[in-house]
CSV table of N, CA and C in Angstrom, one decimal:
chain,number,residue,atom,x,y,z
Y,35,MET,N,99.7,132.5,98.5
Y,35,MET,CA,100.0,131.1,98.9
Y,35,MET,C,98.8,130.2,98.4
Y,36,SER,N,99.1,129.1,97.8
Y,36,SER,CA,98.0,128.2,97.3
Y,36,SER,C,97.6,127.3,98.4
Y,37,ALA,N,96.3,126.8,98.3
Y,37,ALA,CA,95.8,125.9,99.2
Y,37,ALA,C,96.5,124.5,99.1
Y,38,GLN,N,96.7,123.9,100.2
Y,38,GLN,CA,97.4,122.6,100.1
Y,38,GLN,C,96.3,121.5,100.0
Y,39,PRO,N,96.7,120.4,99.4
Y,39,PRO,CA,95.7,119.3,99.3
Y,39,PRO,C,95.4,118.6,100.6
Y,40,ASP,N,94.3,118.0,100.8
Y,40,ASP,CA,93.9,117.4,102.0
Y,40,ASP,C,94.4,115.9,102.0
Y,41,HIS,N,95.5,115.7,102.6
Y,41,HIS,CA,96.1,114.3,102.6
Y,41,HIS,C,95.3,113.3,103.4
Y,42,ALA,N,94.5,113.8,104.3
Y,42,ALA,CA,93.8,112.9,105.2
Y,42,ALA,C,92.5,112.4,104.6
Y,43,ARG,N,92.1,112.8,103.5
Y,43,ARG,CA,90.8,112.4,102.9
Y,43,ARG,C,90.9,111.0,102.5
Y,44,PRO,N,90.2,110.0,103.1
Y,44,PRO,CA,90.3,108.6,102.7
Y,44,PRO,C,89.8,108.4,101.3
Y,45,GLY,N,90.4,107.5,100.6
Y,45,GLY,CA,90.0,107.0,99.3
Y,45,GLY,C,90.4,108.0,98.2
Y,46,PHE,N,91.0,109.1,98.5
Y,46,PHE,CA,91.4,110.1,97.5
Y,46,PHE,C,92.7,109.7,96.9
Y,47,THR,N,92.8,109.7,95.6
Y,47,THR,CA,94.1,109.5,94.9
Y,47,THR,C,94.2,110.6,93.9
Y,48,PRO,N,95.3,111.3,93.9
Y,48,PRO,CA,95.5,112.4,92.9
Y,48,PRO,C,95.3,111.9,91.5
Y,49,PRO,N,94.6,112.7,90.6
Y,49,PRO,CA,94.5,112.3,89.2
Y,49,PRO,C,95.8,112.3,88.5
Y,50,MET,N,96.1,111.2,87.9
Y,50,MET,CA,97.4,111.0,87.2
Y,50,MET,C,97.2,110.2,85.9
Y,51,ARG,N,96.1,110.5,85.1
Y,51,ARG,CA,95.9,109.7,83.9
Y,51,ARG,C,96.6,110.3,82.7
Y,52,THR,N,97.0,111.6,82.8
Y,52,THR,CA,97.7,112.2,81.7
Y,52,THR,C,99.1,112.7,82.2
Y,53,LEU,N,99.9,113.1,81.3
Y,53,LEU,CA,101.2,113.6,81.7
Y,53,LEU,C,101.0,115.0,82.4
Y,54,ALA,N,100.1,115.8,82.0
Y,54,ALA,CA,99.8,117.0,82.7
Y,54,ALA,C,99.3,116.8,84.1
Y,55,GLN,N,98.5,115.8,84.3
Y,55,GLN,CA,98.0,115.5,85.6
Y,55,GLN,C,99.1,114.9,86.5
Y,56,LEU,N,100.0,114.1,85.9
Y,56,LEU,CA,101.1,113.5,86.6
Y,56,LEU,C,102.1,114.6,87.0
Y,57,ARG,N,102.3,115.6,86.1
Y,57,ARG,CA,103.2,116.7,86.5
Y,57,ARG,C,102.6,117.5,87.6
Y,58,GLU,N,101.3,117.7,87.6
Y,58,GLU,CA,100.7,118.5,88.7
Y,58,GLU,C,100.7,117.7,90.0
Y,59,ALA,N,100.5,116.4,89.9
Y,59,ALA,CA,100.6,115.6,91.2
Y,59,ALA,C,102.0,115.5,91.7
Y,60,LEU,N,103.0,115.5,90.8
Y,60,LEU,CA,104.4,115.5,91.3
Y,60,LEU,C,104.7,116.8,92.0
Y,61,GLY,N,104.2,117.9,91.4
Y,61,GLY,CA,104.4,119.2,92.0
Y,61,GLY,C,103.7,119.4,93.3
Y,62,ASN,N,102.6,118.8,93.5
Y,62,ASN,CA,101.8,119.0,94.7
Y,62,ASN,C,102.1,117.9,95.8
Y,63,TRP,N,102.3,116.7,95.3
Y,63,TRP,CA,102.4,115.6,96.3
Y,63,TRP,C,103.7,114.8,96.2
Y,64,GLY,N,104.5,115.0,95.2
Y,64,GLY,CA,105.7,114.3,95.0
Y,64,GLY,C,106.8,114.6,96.1
Y,65,PHE,N,107.8,113.8,96.1
Y,65,PHE,CA,108.9,114.1,96.9
Y,65,PHE,C,109.7,115.3,96.3
Y,66,PRO,N,110.4,116.0,97.2
Y,66,PRO,CA,111.2,117.2,96.6
Y,66,PRO,C,112.1,116.8,95.5
Y,67,GLY,N,112.0,117.5,94.4
Y,67,GLY,CA,112.9,117.2,93.3
Y,67,GLY,C,112.3,116.2,92.3
Y,68,ASP,N,111.2,115.6,92.6
Y,68,ASP,CA,110.6,114.5,91.7
Y,68,ASP,C,110.2,115.1,90.4
Y,69,LEU,N,109.5,116.3,90.4
Y,69,LEU,CA,109.1,116.8,89.1
Y,69,LEU,C,110.2,117.1,88.2
Y,70,GLN,N,111.3,117.7,88.7
Y,70,GLN,CA,112.5,118.0,87.9
Y,70,GLN,C,113.1,116.8,87.4
Y,71,LYS,N,113.3,115.7,88.2
Y,71,LYS,CA,113.9,114.5,87.8
Y,71,LYS,C,113.0,113.8,86.7
Y,72,PHE,N,111.7,113.9,86.9
Y,72,PHE,CA,110.8,113.3,86.0
Y,72,PHE,C,111.0,113.9,84.6
Y,73,GLU,N,111.0,115.3,84.6
Y,73,GLU,CA,111.2,116.0,83.3
Y,73,GLU,C,112.5,115.7,82.7
Y,74,GLU,N,113.6,115.5,83.5
Y,74,GLU,CA,114.9,115.2,82.9
Y,74,GLU,C,114.9,113.8,82.3
Y,75,GLU,N,114.3,112.8,83.0
Y,75,GLU,CA,114.2,111.4,82.5
Y,75,GLU,C,113.4,111.4,81.3
Y,76,LEU,N,112.3,112.1,81.3
Y,76,LEU,CA,111.4,112.0,80.1
Y,76,LEU,C,112.1,112.7,78.9
Y,77,ALA,N,112.8,113.8,79.1
Y,77,ALA,CA,113.5,114.5,78.1
Y,77,ALA,C,114.6,113.6,77.5
Y,78,ALA,N,115.2,112.8,78.3
Y,78,ALA,CA,116.3,112.0,77.9
Y,78,ALA,C,115.8,110.7,77.2
Y,79,ALA,N,114.6,110.4,77.4
Y,79,ALA,CA,114.0,109.1,76.8
Y,79,ALA,C,113.7,109.3,75.3
Y,80,ASP,N,113.8,108.2,74.6
Y,80,ASP,CA,113.3,108.2,73.2
Y,80,ASP,C,111.8,108.1,73.3
Y,81,LEU,N,111.1,109.1,72.9
Y,81,LEU,CA,109.6,109.0,73.0
Y,81,LEU,C,108.9,108.0,72.1
Y,82,ASP,N,109.7,107.5,71.2
Y,82,ASP,CA,109.2,106.3,70.3
Y,82,ASP,C,109.3,105.0,71.1
Y,83,ASP,N,110.1,105.0,72.2
Y,83,ASP,CA,110.2,103.8,73.0
Y,83,ASP,C,109.1,103.9,74.1
Y,84,LEU,N,107.9,103.4,73.7
Y,84,LEU,CA,106.8,103.5,74.6
Y,84,LEU,C,107.0,102.7,75.9
Y,85,THR,N,107.7,101.6,75.8
Y,85,THR,CA,108.0,100.9,77.1
Y,85,THR,C,108.8,101.7,78.1
Y,86,LYS,N,109.8,102.4,77.6
Y,86,LYS,CA,110.6,103.3,78.5
Y,86,LYS,C,109.8,104.4,79.0
Y,87,VAL,N,109.0,105.1,78.2
Y,87,VAL,CA,108.1,106.2,78.6
Y,87,VAL,C,107.1,105.6,79.7
Y,88,ARG,N,106.6,104.5,79.5
Y,88,ARG,CA,105.6,103.9,80.4
Y,88,ARG,C,106.3,103.6,81.8
Y,89,GLU,N,107.6,103.0,81.7
Y,89,GLU,CA,108.3,102.8,82.9
Y,89,GLU,C,108.6,104.0,83.7
Y,90,ILE,N,109.0,105.1,83.0
Y,90,ILE,CA,109.2,106.4,83.7
Y,90,ILE,C,108.0,106.9,84.4
Y,91,THR,N,106.9,106.9,83.6
Y,91,THR,CA,105.6,107.5,84.2
Y,91,THR,C,105.1,106.6,85.3
Y,92,GLN,N,105.2,105.3,85.2
Y,92,GLN,CA,104.7,104.4,86.3
Y,92,GLN,C,105.6,104.6,87.5
Y,93,ALA,N,106.9,104.7,87.4
Y,93,ALA,CA,107.7,104.9,88.5
Y,93,ALA,C,107.4,106.2,89.3
Y,94,TYR,N,107.2,107.3,88.6
Y,94,TYR,CA,106.9,108.5,89.3
Y,94,TYR,C,105.4,108.6,89.8
Y,95,ARG,N,104.5,107.9,89.1
Y,95,ARG,CA,103.2,107.7,89.6
Y,95,ARG,C,103.2,107.0,91.0
Y,96,HIS,N,104.0,105.9,91.0
Y,96,HIS,CA,104.1,105.2,92.3
Y,96,HIS,C,104.7,106.0,93.4
Y,97,ARG,N,105.6,106.9,93.0
Y,97,ARG,CA,106.3,107.7,94.0
Y,97,ARG,C,105.2,108.7,94.7
Y,98,VAL,N,104.3,109.2,93.8
Y,98,VAL,CA,103.2,110.0,94.4
Y,98,VAL,C,102.3,109.2,95.3
Y,99,LEU,N,102.0,108.0,94.8
Y,99,LEU,CA,101.1,107.1,95.7
Y,99,LEU,C,101.8,106.8,97.0
Y,100,LEU,N,103.1,106.5,96.9
Y,100,LEU,CA,103.8,106.2,98.1
Y,100,LEU,C,103.9,107.4,99.1
Y,101,ARG,N,104.1,108.5,98.6
Y,101,ARG,CA,104.1,109.7,99.4
Y,101,ARG,C,102.8,110.0,100.0
Y,102,TYR,N,101.7,109.6,99.3
Y,102,TYR,CA,100.4,109.9,99.8
Y,102,TYR,C,99.9,108.8,100.8
Y,103,ASP,N,100.6,107.7,100.9
Y,103,ASP,CA,100.2,106.5,101.7
Y,103,ASP,C,101.0,106.6,103.1
Y,104,ALA,N,100.2,106.8,104.2
Y,104,ALA,CA,100.8,106.9,105.5
Y,104,ALA,C,101.7,105.7,105.9
Y,105,GLN,N,101.2,104.5,105.6
Y,105,GLN,CA,101.9,103.3,105.9
Y,105,GLN,C,103.2,103.2,105.1
Y,106,GLY,N,103.2,103.6,103.8
Y,106,GLY,CA,104.4,103.7,103.0
Y,106,GLY,C,105.4,104.6,103.5
Y,107,MET,N,105.0,105.8,104.0
Y,107,MET,CA,105.9,106.8,104.6
Y,107,MET,C,106.5,106.3,105.8
Y,108,LEU,N,105.7,105.5,106.6
Y,108,LEU,CA,106.3,104.9,107.9
Y,108,LEU,C,107.4,103.9,107.5
Y,109,GLU,N,107.2,103.1,106.5
Y,109,GLU,CA,108.2,102.2,106.0
Y,109,GLU,C,109.5,102.9,105.6
Y,110,LEU,N,109.3,104.0,104.8
Y,110,LEU,CA,110.4,104.7,104.4
Y,110,LEU,C,111.2,105.4,105.5
Y,111,ALA,N,110.6,105.7,106.6
Y,111,ALA,CA,111.2,106.3,107.7
Y,111,ALA,C,111.9,105.3,108.6
Y,112,ARG,N,111.8,104.0,108.4
Y,112,ARG,CA,112.5,103.0,109.2
Y,112,ARG,C,114.0,103.2,109.1
Y,113,SER,N,114.7,103.0,110.2
Y,113,SER,CA,116.1,103.1,110.2
Y,113,SER,C,116.8,101.9,109.5
Y,114,THR,N,118.0,102.1,109.1
Y,114,THR,CA,118.7,101.0,108.4
Y,114,THR,C,118.9,99.8,109.4
Y,115,ASP,N,119.2,100.2,110.7
Y,115,ASP,CA,119.4,99.1,111.7
Y,115,ASP,C,118.1,98.3,111.8
Y,116,ASP,N,117.0,98.9,111.8
Y,116,ASP,CA,115.7,98.2,112.0
Y,116,ASP,C,115.4,97.3,110.8
Y,117,VAL,N,115.7,97.8,109.6
Y,117,VAL,CA,115.5,96.9,108.4
Y,117,VAL,C,116.5,95.8,108.4
Y,118,GLU,N,117.7,96.1,108.7
Y,118,GLU,CA,118.8,95.0,108.8
Y,118,GLU,C,118.4,93.9,109.8
Y,119,ALA,N,117.9,94.3,111.0
Y,119,ALA,CA,117.5,93.4,112.0
Y,119,ALA,C,116.3,92.5,111.5
Y,120,GLU,N,115.4,93.1,110.8
Y,120,GLU,CA,114.2,92.3,110.2
Y,120,GLU,C,114.7,91.3,109.2
Y,121,LEU,N,115.6,91.8,108.3
Y,121,LEU,CA,116.1,90.9,107.3
Y,121,LEU,C,116.9,89.7,107.9
Y,122,ARG,N,117.7,90.0,108.9
Y,122,ARG,CA,118.4,88.9,109.6
Y,122,ARG,C,117.5,87.9,110.3
Y,123,ARG,N,116.4,88.4,110.9
Y,123,ARG,CA,115.4,87.6,111.5
Y,123,ARG,C,114.7,86.7,110.5
Y,124,LYS,N,114.4,87.3,109.4
Y,124,LYS,CA,113.7,86.5,108.3
Y,124,LYS,C,114.6,85.5,107.7
Y,125,LEU,N,115.9,85.8,107.5
Y,125,LEU,CA,116.8,84.8,107.0
Y,125,LEU,C,117.0,83.7,108.0
Y,126,ALA,N,117.1,84.0,109.3
Y,126,ALA,CA,117.3,83.0,110.3
Y,126,ALA,C,116.0,82.1,110.3
Y,127,GLU,N,114.9,82.6,110.2
Y,127,GLU,CA,113.6,81.8,110.2
Y,127,GLU,C,113.6,80.9,109.0
Y,128,ALA,N,114.0,81.5,107.8
Y,128,ALA,CA,114.0,80.7,106.6
Y,128,ALA,C,115.0,79.5,106.7
Y,129,GLY,N,116.2,79.8,107.3
Y,129,GLY,CA,117.2,78.8,107.5
Y,129,GLY,C,116.8,77.7,108.4
Y,130,ALA,N,115.9,78.0,109.4
Y,130,ALA,CA,115.5,77.1,110.4
Y,130,ALA,C,114.5,76.1,109.9
Y,131,GLN,N,113.9,76.4,108.7
Y,131,GLN,CA,112.8,75.6,108.2
Y,131,GLN,C,113.3,74.5,107.3
């Protein structure tokens, strides 16, 4: 069994400057299935389309950062009813102004 990363260490961000580092970060810190989906999207992309490759890598890098962020995980855990109530409140406030 391998040692697990210390998620509580403040200021730590997994290294993700290369595709190899991003793959490792997805395997260690990503959501379940992220590494496989990343590989599938990257394989389907035209590697000459640097904009597309950048979009894919940035999206998965952000997923690792989100998974690593306690506040981000709390937001993801919110119920649909809670989010819907907040949106209705904000729309009502905007309509009242």
